[in-house]
């Protein structure tokens, strides 16, 4: 038996006399397969490689003692071919900080989009998409331009700060995975930006008071999921984990993936320290200082600082924006406000970088922020655009759903722009007319948005204004409080490259004249600031050699050897 | 003596058998040696296949401007060098 086998091998490796060519090894690659997606939405290609050794020689020791045969056996070709799967995932965070444990990182982001989004590119032909952050409570099955936050379970060790704050201070020691995330956000707002133009525009971070640990837990988990990607252990899978269309507010998740809201943790802030623009401006903010410097409140008596500015803050939105901005700024490695902001095609001044007209976005954003019916009474929204270098930008994998019942697919995007949109809305305005020389008695009227006029004292004068309807009053109110056209005037700060405060003040001046000719005073107004977040995304295939992606190589199989002679 | 001469036959046969066995093993050893060498080479090739594919992507990452052909050539050279170090590839002819 043994001898038979040996003879068989001997036949295969028969010893023939071959010309003694040099032994050479060649390596060849076959063309890769089409890009496909695995169940987690990572891209993969299959690729075959062949290593082939020609004229491999084996010395025959025993032949030295024989009269026949060759001293060396020559094998013309001995080769192995292997099929490999190269999987690419969009793990941007892990590519910049190698202290992050790999299990805590993946390419999946906790954002859900409907497949309608992918049918609706920006100009109809390209692969660029514009999606607006949409509240989970507004979830619809066919939202063609929205993305929704998702709550995806996460192991506590990959986002929680376990260190105990021993000094009793408010600053907790930060370390580990969550330390990276909080550190990134901190550096964005404290160190990188440096200038505090909008003051502490980040409302969520200063006013946020969690009602429960569970809510705070979800919040931290969500931020960690955005920045590092969903943890590997809890990745979403195609066709398996349904994205429940029910908004989850309960402390515990009832499914692995659900739309996320931490509405119960929201807090409405009504104290406006510097409410000139209707934006919540910190008194430390440059804008507020500019206002004070002009002494607006001194020579514009109608500008009543006792007016109420209501900040309707969406923490979910603020957190989403902060996390994306922090991550992308870190990836770009530059102070985003100075170097990254602005459209790539035009060089803009600093101010223009920060405040831009909405142009094409206006209609879309107005509808998003306020609903169509209130369009006419909303001050022009203003957006700040953060553009990112395509090479440096974060790559993200979004789960795609058709009807919300399950994840049907995944799509990869590069985050090219973040548009942070502010707009404000005048809710009510109380106008008081003081008694004057030509005015026999005082009256007071309150105008609410929607046309209701509450006339407290029905006295009339001969002034034209008193026959205004409520819409005209609202108009005037908006103008007087800087709600109407404010941002347009801001844009006209620099006309032809020259600073022109008069242009800017035009609106106020008009209102000022109104005040002089009739002693009207706005005693109170309620204003709501709203925010929106829009992402410009470019659909991409994940590039296995991009520094923003992680590459995994897996052996599918090694082909059976062929030992030629 | 006569008794002894008979006794030497099995001993003689045993010695013949031993020589035959040595001859047999020697031939078998050559064959086994060859199989072994080929298997070693193939194991080496298995490992190098992984190295080759990893190297290819590393090279591409380091310099994305390289063409496919250039990358293939670079990896080919890389593997050739490893083969030389391992004493598989030989430059000299007739050795």
PDB file of N, CA, C and O in Angstrom, chain A residues 92-146:
ATOM      1  N   UNK A  92     -14.314  56.383  10.051  1.00  0.00           N
ATOM      2  CA  UNK A  92     -13.463  57.567  10.074  1.00  0.00           C
ATOM      3  C   UNK A  92     -12.820  57.813  11.430  1.00  0.00           C
ATOM      4  O   UNK A  92     -11.660  58.171  11.522  1.00  0.00           O
ATOM      5  N   UNK A  93     -13.590  57.619  12.499  1.00  0.00           N
ATOM      6  CA  UNK A  93     -13.064  57.942  13.831  1.00  0.00           C
ATOM      7  C   UNK A  93     -11.848  57.097  14.153  1.00  0.00           C
ATOM      8  O   UNK A  93     -10.848  57.587  14.678  1.00  0.00           O
ATOM      9  N   UNK A  94     -11.940  55.824  13.828  1.00  0.00           N
ATOM     10  CA  UNK A  94     -10.850  54.931  14.186  1.00  0.00           C
ATOM     11  C   UNK A  94      -9.608  55.196  13.355  1.00  0.00           C
ATOM     12  O   UNK A  94      -8.516  54.783  13.721  1.00  0.00           O
ATOM     13  N   UNK A  95      -9.795  55.870  12.244  1.00  0.00           N
ATOM     14  CA  UNK A  95      -8.630  56.129  11.419  1.00  0.00           C
ATOM     15  C   UNK A  95      -7.821  57.310  11.939  1.00  0.00           C
ATOM     16  O   UNK A  95      -6.689  57.509  11.531  1.00  0.00           O
ATOM     17  N   UNK A  96      -8.420  58.111  12.830  1.00  0.00           N
ATOM     18  CA  UNK A  96      -7.646  59.247  13.317  1.00  0.00           C
ATOM     19  C   UNK A  96      -7.148  59.058  14.735  1.00  0.00           C
ATOM     20  O   UNK A  96      -6.299  59.781  15.187  1.00  0.00           O
ATOM     21  N   UNK A  97      -7.705  58.128  15.440  1.00  0.00           N
ATOM     22  CA  UNK A  97      -7.251  57.929  16.809  1.00  0.00           C
ATOM     23  C   UNK A  97      -7.119  56.437  17.047  1.00  0.00           C
ATOM     24  O   UNK A  97      -8.101  55.735  17.250  1.00  0.00           O
ATOM     25  N   UNK A  98      -5.916  55.953  17.019  1.00  0.00           N
ATOM     26  CA  UNK A  98      -5.760  54.505  17.123  1.00  0.00           C
ATOM     27  C   UNK A  98      -5.843  53.996  18.552  1.00  0.00           C
ATOM     28  O   UNK A  98      -5.661  52.813  18.805  1.00  0.00           O
ATOM     29  N   UNK A  99      -6.146  54.902  19.491  1.00  0.00           N
ATOM     30  CA  UNK A  99      -6.380  54.406  20.843  1.00  0.00           C
ATOM     31  C   UNK A  99      -7.817  53.929  21.007  1.00  0.00           C
ATOM     32  O   UNK A  99      -8.147  53.279  21.979  1.00  0.00           O
ATOM     33  N   UNK A 100      -8.637  54.261  20.032  1.00  0.00           N
ATOM     34  CA  UNK A 100     -10.022  53.808  20.108  1.00  0.00           C
ATOM     35  C   UNK A 100     -10.070  52.313  19.836  1.00  0.00           C
ATOM     36  O   UNK A 100      -9.518  51.847  18.852  1.00  0.00           O
ATOM     37  N   UNK A 101     -10.728  51.581  20.694  1.00  0.00           N
ATOM     38  CA  UNK A 101     -10.833  50.149  20.435  1.00  0.00           C
ATOM     39  C   UNK A 101     -11.668  49.898  19.186  1.00  0.00           C
ATOM     40  O   UNK A 101     -12.701  50.529  18.989  1.00  0.00           O
ATOM     41  N   UNK A 102     -11.180  48.990  18.398  1.00  0.00           N
ATOM     42  CA  UNK A 102     -11.814  48.748  17.105  1.00  0.00           C
ATOM     43  C   UNK A 102     -13.265  48.295  17.242  1.00  0.00           C
ATOM     44  O   UNK A 102     -14.106  48.626  16.421  1.00  0.00           O
ATOM     45  N   UNK A 103     -13.542  47.581  18.319  1.00  0.00           N
ATOM     46  CA  UNK A 103     -14.902  47.055  18.479  1.00  0.00           C
ATOM     47  C   UNK A 103     -15.909  48.193  18.696  1.00  0.00           C
ATOM     48  O   UNK A 103     -17.100  48.019  18.500  1.00  0.00           O
ATOM     49  N   UNK A 104     -15.407  49.309  19.138  1.00  0.00           N
ATOM     50  CA  UNK A 104     -16.314  50.435  19.378  1.00  0.00           C
ATOM     51  C   UNK A 104     -16.600  51.238  18.130  1.00  0.00           C
ATOM     52  O   UNK A 104     -17.423  52.144  18.148  1.00  0.00           O
ATOM     53  N   UNK A 105     -15.922  50.905  17.063  1.00  0.00           N
ATOM     54  CA  UNK A 105     -16.049  51.695  15.837  1.00  0.00           C
ATOM     55  C   UNK A 105     -16.648  50.859  14.718  1.00  0.00           C
ATOM     56  O   UNK A 105     -16.347  49.684  14.583  1.00  0.00           O
ATOM     57  N   UNK A 106     -17.458  51.507  13.921  1.00  0.00           N
ATOM     58  CA  UNK A 106     -17.873  50.887  12.665  1.00  0.00           C
ATOM     59  C   UNK A 106     -18.265  52.015  11.735  1.00  0.00           C
ATOM     60  O   UNK A 106     -18.257  53.177  12.121  1.00  0.00           O
ATOM     61  N   UNK A 107     -18.607  51.663  10.529  1.00  0.00           N
ATOM     62  CA  UNK A 107     -18.957  52.704   9.578  1.00  0.00           C
ATOM     63  C   UNK A 107     -20.395  53.180   9.696  1.00  0.00           C
ATOM     64  O   UNK A 107     -20.750  54.220   9.183  1.00  0.00           O
ATOM     65  N   UNK A 108     -21.206  52.393  10.366  1.00  0.00           N
ATOM     66  CA  UNK A 108     -22.630  52.727  10.414  1.00  0.00           C
ATOM     67  C   UNK A 108     -22.891  53.931  11.301  1.00  0.00           C
ATOM     68  O   UNK A 108     -22.374  54.027  12.397  1.00  0.00           O
ATOM     69  N   UNK A 109     -23.715  54.813  10.791  1.00  0.00           N
ATOM     70  CA  UNK A 109     -24.109  55.979  11.577  1.00  0.00           C
ATOM     71  C   UNK A 109     -25.573  55.831  11.978  1.00  0.00           C
ATOM     72  O   UNK A 109     -26.356  55.217  11.253  1.00  0.00           O
ATOM     73  N   UNK A 110     -25.925  56.411  13.105  1.00  0.00           N
ATOM     74  CA  UNK A 110     -27.308  56.224  13.580  1.00  0.00           C
ATOM     75  C   UNK A 110     -28.299  57.156  12.902  1.00  0.00           C
ATOM     76  O   UNK A 110     -29.026  57.894  13.556  1.00  0.00           O
ATOM     77  N   UNK A 111     -28.279  57.164  11.578  1.00  0.00           N
ATOM     78  CA  UNK A 111     -29.209  58.010  10.840  1.00  0.00           C
ATOM     79  C   UNK A 111     -29.961  57.162   9.840  1.00  0.00           C
ATOM     80  O   UNK A 111     -29.355  56.391   9.096  1.00  0.00           O
ATOM     81  N   UNK A 112     -31.236  57.338   9.833  1.00  0.00           N
ATOM     82  CA  UNK A 112     -32.061  56.571   8.907  1.00  0.00           C
ATOM     83  C   UNK A 112     -32.511  57.471   7.765  1.00  0.00           C
ATOM     84  O   UNK A 112     -32.885  58.617   7.990  1.00  0.00           O
ATOM     85  N   UNK A 113     -32.438  56.964   6.559  1.00  0.00           N
ATOM     86  CA  UNK A 113     -33.038  57.695   5.442  1.00  0.00           C
ATOM     87  C   UNK A 113     -34.003  56.774   4.718  1.00  0.00           C
ATOM     88  O   UNK A 113     -33.850  55.563   4.731  1.00  0.00           O
ATOM     89  N   UNK A 114     -34.972  57.394   4.114  1.00  0.00           N
ATOM     90  CA  UNK A 114     -35.883  56.628   3.269  1.00  0.00           C
ATOM     91  C   UNK A 114     -35.261  56.473   1.889  1.00  0.00           C
ATOM     92  O   UNK A 114     -34.471  57.312   1.464  1.00  0.00           O
ATOM     93  N   UNK A 115     -35.650  55.422   1.210  1.00  0.00           N
ATOM     94  CA  UNK A 115     -35.056  55.207  -0.111  1.00  0.00           C
ATOM     95  C   UNK A 115     -35.440  56.312  -1.092  1.00  0.00           C
ATOM     96  O   UNK A 115     -34.798  56.477  -2.117  1.00  0.00           O
ATOM     97  N   UNK A 116     -36.476  57.079  -0.744  1.00  0.00           N
ATOM     98  CA  UNK A 116     -36.860  58.202  -1.603  1.00  0.00           C
ATOM     99  C   UNK A 116     -35.739  59.233  -1.707  1.00  0.00           C
ATOM    100  O   UNK A 116     -35.609  59.918  -2.715  1.00  0.00           O
ATOM    101  N   UNK A 117     -34.952  59.321  -0.652  1.00  0.00           N
ATOM    102  CA  UNK A 117     -33.842  60.284  -0.675  1.00  0.00           C
ATOM    103  C   UNK A 117     -32.921  59.991  -1.855  1.00  0.00           C
ATOM    104  O   UNK A 117     -32.482  60.892  -2.572  1.00  0.00           O
ATOM    105  N   UNK A 118     -32.665  58.723  -2.055  1.00  0.00           N
ATOM    106  CA  UNK A 118     -31.720  58.331  -3.100  1.00  0.00           C
ATOM    107  C   UNK A 118     -32.282  58.546  -4.503  1.00  0.00           C
ATOM    108  O   UNK A 118     -31.561  58.476  -5.491  1.00  0.00           O
ATOM    109  N   UNK A 119     -33.588  58.776  -4.562  1.00  0.00           N
ATOM    110  CA  UNK A 119     -34.180  59.068  -5.873  1.00  0.00           C
ATOM    111  C   UNK A 119     -34.229  60.563  -6.126  1.00  0.00           C
ATOM    112  O   UNK A 119     -34.744  61.009  -7.132  1.00  0.00           O
ATOM    113  N   UNK A 120     -33.718  61.319  -5.181  1.00  0.00           N
ATOM    114  CA  UNK A 120     -33.881  62.761  -5.257  1.00  0.00           C
ATOM    115  C   UNK A 120     -32.553  63.497  -5.078  1.00  0.00           C
ATOM    116  O   UNK A 120     -32.350  64.199  -4.089  1.00  0.00           O
ATOM    117  N   UNK A 121     -31.630  63.301  -6.013  1.00  0.00           N
ATOM    118  CA  UNK A 121     -30.367  64.033  -5.892  1.00  0.00           C
ATOM    119  C   UNK A 121     -30.568  65.530  -6.092  1.00  0.00           C
ATOM    120  O   UNK A 121     -31.611  65.951  -6.613  1.00  0.00           O
ATOM    121  N   UNK A 122     -29.572  66.300  -5.700  1.00  0.00           N
ATOM    122  CA  UNK A 122     -29.733  67.746  -5.641  1.00  0.00           C
ATOM    123  C   UNK A 122     -30.165  68.344  -6.969  1.00  0.00           C
ATOM    124  O   UNK A 122     -31.145  69.064  -7.048  1.00  0.00           O
ATOM    125  N   UNK A 123     -29.456  68.037  -8.026  1.00  0.00           N
ATOM    126  CA  UNK A 123     -29.868  68.628  -9.296  1.00  0.00           C
ATOM    127  C   UNK A 123     -30.422  67.582 -10.256  1.00  0.00           C
ATOM    128  O   UNK A 123     -30.458  67.781 -11.454  1.00  0.00           O
ATOM    129  N   UNK A 124     -30.837  66.492  -9.720  1.00  0.00           N
ATOM    130  CA  UNK A 124     -31.513  65.504 -10.538  1.00  0.00           C
ATOM    131  C   UNK A 124     -30.606  64.513 -11.233  1.00  0.00           C
ATOM    132  O   UNK A 124     -31.052  63.477 -11.673  1.00  0.00           O
ATOM    133  N   UNK A 125     -29.347  64.844 -11.349  1.00  0.00           N
ATOM    134  CA  UNK A 125     -28.474  63.943 -12.095  1.00  0.00           C
ATOM    135  C   UNK A 125     -27.256  63.478 -11.302  1.00  0.00           C
ATOM    136  O   UNK A 125     -26.774  62.375 -11.511  1.00  0.00           O
ATOM    137  N   UNK A 126     -26.763  64.304 -10.421  1.00  0.00           N
ATOM    138  CA  UNK A 126     -25.523  63.935  -9.742  1.00  0.00           C
ATOM    139  C   UNK A 126     -25.797  62.984  -8.594  1.00  0.00           C
ATOM    140  O   UNK A 126     -26.930  62.599  -8.338  1.00  0.00           O
ATOM    141  N   UNK A 127     -24.735  62.638  -7.902  1.00  0.00           N
ATOM    142  CA  UNK A 127     -24.884  61.745  -6.767  1.00  0.00           C
ATOM    143  C   UNK A 127     -24.780  62.516  -5.455  1.00  0.00           C
ATOM    144  O   UNK A 127     -24.335  62.008  -4.458  1.00  0.00           O
ATOM    145  N   UNK A 128     -25.143  63.787  -5.501  1.00  0.00           N
ATOM    146  CA  UNK A 128     -25.124  64.587  -4.287  1.00  0.00           C
ATOM    147  C   UNK A 128     -26.544  64.749  -3.767  1.00  0.00           C
ATOM    148  O   UNK A 128     -27.468  65.002  -4.534  1.00  0.00           O
ATOM    149  N   UNK A 129     -26.672  64.586  -2.473  1.00  0.00           N
ATOM    150  CA  UNK A 129     -27.991  64.629  -1.862  1.00  0.00           C
ATOM    151  C   UNK A 129     -27.994  65.653  -0.741  1.00  0.00           C
ATOM    152  O   UNK A 129     -26.975  65.898  -0.112  1.00  0.00           O
ATOM    153  N   UNK A 130     -29.138  66.246  -0.543  1.00  0.00           N
ATOM    154  CA  UNK A 130     -29.275  67.235   0.508  1.00  0.00           C
ATOM    155  C   UNK A 130     -30.371  66.774   1.455  1.00  0.00           C
ATOM    156  O   UNK A 130     -31.519  66.636   1.063  1.00  0.00           O
ATOM    157  N   UNK A 131     -29.978  66.483   2.659  1.00  0.00           N
ATOM    158  CA  UNK A 131     -30.962  65.964   3.606  1.00  0.00           C
ATOM    159  C   UNK A 131     -31.018  66.859   4.832  1.00  0.00           C
ATOM    160  O   UNK A 131     -30.007  67.368   5.294  1.00  0.00           O
ATOM    161  N   UNK A 132     -32.215  67.037   5.318  1.00  0.00           N
ATOM    162  CA  UNK A 132     -32.420  67.878   6.496  1.00  0.00           C
ATOM    163  C   UNK A 132     -32.698  67.002   7.701  1.00  0.00           C
ATOM    164  O   UNK A 132     -33.383  65.980   7.596  1.00  0.00           O
ATOM    165  N   UNK A 133     -32.145  67.405   8.803  1.00  0.00           N
ATOM    166  CA  UNK A 133     -32.424  66.687  10.039  1.00  0.00           C
ATOM    167  C   UNK A 133     -33.918  66.783  10.328  1.00  0.00           C
ATOM    168  O   UNK A 133     -34.497  67.864  10.309  1.00  0.00           O
ATOM    169  N   UNK A 134     -34.520  65.662  10.566  1.00  0.00           N
ATOM    170  CA  UNK A 134     -35.965  65.641  10.769  1.00  0.00           C
ATOM    171  C   UNK A 134     -36.266  64.973  12.097  1.00  0.00           C
ATOM    172  O   UNK A 134     -35.688  63.940  12.426  1.00  0.00           O
ATOM    173  N   UNK A 135     -37.153  65.578  12.824  1.00  0.00           N
ATOM    174  CA  UNK A 135     -37.520  65.019  14.116  1.00  0.00           C
ATOM    175  C   UNK A 135     -38.169  63.661  13.949  1.00  0.00           C
ATOM    176  O   UNK A 135     -38.968  63.459  13.038  1.00  0.00           O
ATOM    177  N   UNK A 136     -37.860  62.744  14.834  1.00  0.00           N
ATOM    178  CA  UNK A 136     -38.460  61.414  14.715  1.00  0.00           C
ATOM    179  C   UNK A 136     -39.978  61.455  14.765  1.00  0.00           C
ATOM    180  O   UNK A 136     -40.647  60.619  14.166  1.00  0.00           O
ATOM    181  N   UNK A 137     -40.497  62.455  15.463  1.00  0.00           N
ATOM    182  CA  UNK A 137     -41.958  62.520  15.537  1.00  0.00           C
ATOM    183  C   UNK A 137     -42.572  62.887  14.192  1.00  0.00           C
ATOM    184  O   UNK A 137     -43.762  62.703  13.971  1.00  0.00           O
ATOM    185  N   UNK A 138     -41.749  63.400  13.298  1.00  0.00           N
ATOM    186  CA  UNK A 138     -42.243  63.741  11.964  1.00  0.00           C
ATOM    187  C   UNK A 138     -41.959  62.647  10.946  1.00  0.00           C
ATOM    188  O   UNK A 138     -42.001  62.879   9.745  1.00  0.00           O
ATOM    189  N   UNK A 139     -41.647  61.473  11.453  1.00  0.00           N
ATOM    190  CA  UNK A 139     -41.263  60.395  10.544  1.00  0.00           C
ATOM    191  C   UNK A 139     -42.379  60.079   9.554  1.00  0.00           C
ATOM    192  O   UNK A 139     -43.530  59.929   9.911  1.00  0.00           O
ATOM    193  N   UNK A 140     -41.980  59.992   8.290  1.00  0.00           N
ATOM    194  CA  UNK A 140     -42.920  59.504   7.289  1.00  0.00           C
ATOM    195  C   UNK A 140     -42.218  58.435   6.465  1.00  0.00           C
ATOM    196  O   UNK A 140     -40.997  58.369   6.423  1.00  0.00           O
ATOM    197  N   UNK A 141     -43.009  57.637   5.827  1.00  0.00           N
ATOM    198  CA  UNK A 141     -42.437  56.532   5.067  1.00  0.00           C
ATOM    199  C   UNK A 141     -41.797  56.956   3.759  1.00  0.00           C
ATOM    200  O   UNK A 141     -41.097  56.187   3.128  1.00  0.00           O
ATOM    201  N   UNK A 142     -42.104  58.155   3.334  1.00  0.00           N
ATOM    202  CA  UNK A 142     -41.556  58.548   2.037  1.00  0.00           C
ATOM    203  C   UNK A 142     -41.016  59.965   2.088  1.00  0.00           C
ATOM    204  O   UNK A 142     -41.402  60.822   1.310  1.00  0.00           O
ATOM    205  N   UNK A 143     -40.151  60.196   3.036  1.00  0.00           N
ATOM    206  CA  UNK A 143     -39.537  61.500   3.147  1.00  0.00           C
ATOM    207  C   UNK A 143     -38.354  61.548   2.173  1.00  0.00           C
ATOM    208  O   UNK A 143     -37.415  60.780   2.300  1.00  0.00           O
ATOM    209  N   UNK A 144     -38.448  62.435   1.198  1.00  0.00           N
ATOM    210  CA  UNK A 144     -37.425  62.424   0.162  1.00  0.00           C
ATOM    211  C   UNK A 144     -36.230  63.309   0.467  1.00  0.00           C
ATOM    212  O   UNK A 144     -35.284  63.372  -0.313  1.00  0.00           O
ATOM    213  N   UNK A 145     -36.271  64.044   1.571  1.00  0.00           N
ATOM    214  CA  UNK A 145     -35.083  64.848   1.859  1.00  0.00           C
ATOM    215  C   UNK A 145     -34.790  64.972   3.349  1.00  0.00           C
ATOM    216  O   UNK A 145     -34.289  65.973   3.801  1.00  0.00           O
ATOM    217  N   UNK A 146     -35.131  63.945   4.085  1.00  0.00           N
ATOM    218  CA  UNK A 146     -34.884  64.022   5.514  1.00  0.00           C
ATOM    219  C   UNK A 146     -34.069  62.853   6.029  1.00  0.00           C
ATOM    220  O   UNK A 146     -34.047  61.785   5.421  1.00  0.00           O
TER     221      UNK A 146
END
